[in-house]
Amino acid sequence: MHMAEREAEGSSEPLKLKLSKEGEAAAELKVNEEQQCNGSSTTWTPSSWTTKPIKQDVVYTDGVAVKNALAKLECLPPIVTPAEIVKLRKSLQEVALGKAFLLQGGDCAELFDYCEANAIDSKIKLLLQMSLVLIYGAYKPVVRIARMAGQYAKPRSSPTEIYDGKEIPSFRGDILNGYDVEERTPDPARLVSAYFHSASTLNYIRASLASGIADLHSPLDWELGHVKDQKIKAQYTRIVDSITDSLRFMKTVGADSPASGLETVDIYTSHEGLLLEYEQSLTRRLRHPASHPSHQPSQLPGSIPPNGGTKKLSEVSGDGKGWYNTSAHFLWIGDRTRQLDGAHVEYFRGIENPIGIKIGPTMMASDLVSLLDIVNPSKSVGKVVLITRYGEHKIDSLLASHIRAVRESGHVVVWQCDPMHGNTKSTPSGVKTRQFSSILSEVGSALRIHKEEGSFLGGVHLELTGEAVTECVGGSEGLTEGDLGLNYTTYCDPRLNEKQALELAFLVAGHYRDEGGR
């Protein structure tokens, strides 16, 4: 550790660690209400986002505390590795080419309190069970990405809210402030706490996978007693029986050896890249693994820029390294922060990680193509996941034009449906909820429209939990608005419970079975 010999005026805490120049730029931005933007430079660095206008920003009151937090983050080890990131990129390329399916799910916003064994186990098991159903239905491998180990920040429609007649900061997620009224002031120390909770969560996930939590030799809990519709229950029972029989057959013929891959799977982590000071601090220039397309270009179609294409910084540097965000395997830009000239797009265009972009009803087709050109100028296949979130009543008027625009641009992306965010409503008493039938409707519309356009839906993006919460109404359990108070625990948006999430997987699998696995 390098001790700084200066102490900021007006702060009781000295600057403990040496902060990089990039970190200084980010810290300076985070304590100044007046942002100075100069977007003339085209050179990307981990801190070049600080020269761009930014949405969903947060301003801290203690400048030295911000610098201490960022300096600490800069010296901590990576949470994920380049080899894992590149492996996910290759898997997403398979999804983009129609050879695999992407399942992404987890909490709307993680709480630090969710970093405990039972909460993590329940989500892992649910994702594994859903993926097995989807494999059965689609006849394709499933790539699993969890909204875990870092999804601690949430964009809000307003930075403040009225509580007891007073204006206070909105709850922005545990990485920024607490839900309790007395903890609403943004605290930069929470950035460091988010790192350690992320690292602990991922460490436990890795240990659980290595210890056999995903071993298909173990019995699976397919309890279907909640399904009230006997016709639907019979359909689900047939699927479960078929999966069970398939596993039993593989065991009988000896196809379940350790080399078969039935003992473990990959689960990748993801979060919205909202707090750029945090993301920048965990962005490292690291050596490419042997599996990187720069070493094996023939294995990744689209990794070589087309004529006139712009190569990424790492491809022209010649040092065999690239900028990796080591906070998670996969990050996405939210619908509120995808401005073409904004800070978030600027940051995302320079990292090696595969990235997602939320696409809402306000996205123009021309802007979508421009956005893809900025973040993926080399048109690398599967580098970008387009996460559509229109709402069940708007998807028919929007998705087809977006599909056509992207196809004509030459970009090959992963199309993923987020049927959650466009279908949120409030009850007469003001409780936020989602109707299961609306969620299912948007997924069904996405499947149909992609087929009509000669495209295909590559995956789904869900807010879910492995707990028996009562936050979304409908489904085979028959939950109503009157049931919401039974176990409504979310601090942000309503999530599918384990039965509703599994039911959605059954229904999607049934669609693919009816289509002959296509």
Coordinates of C-alpha atoms in Angstrom, one line a residue, residues 23 42 61 73-74 173 202 239 247 266 312 325 368 408 418 424 429 484:
G23 CA -9.6 7.0 -10.5
T42 CA -12.1 9.5 -29.7
T61 CA -20.7 14.4 -0.2
L73 CA -11.2 -1.3 -5.4
E74 CA -8.3 -0.7 -7.8
G173 CA -29.6 -0.4 -4.2
L202 CA -19.5 -16.1 -6.7
I239 CA -42.3 -33.5 -19.6
L247 CA -31.6 -39.4 -17.4
D266 CA -21.2 -23.3 -16.0
K312 CA -10.9 -2.7 -31.1
N325 CA -14.3 -5.7 -16.7
L368 CA -30.3 0.9 -32.5
E408 CA -29.7 -5.1 -42.8
D418 CA -37.3 -9.5 -21.1
T424 CA -45.2 -3.8 -14.4
S429 CA -53.5 0.3 -3.2
L484 CA -49.6 -10.1 -2.6

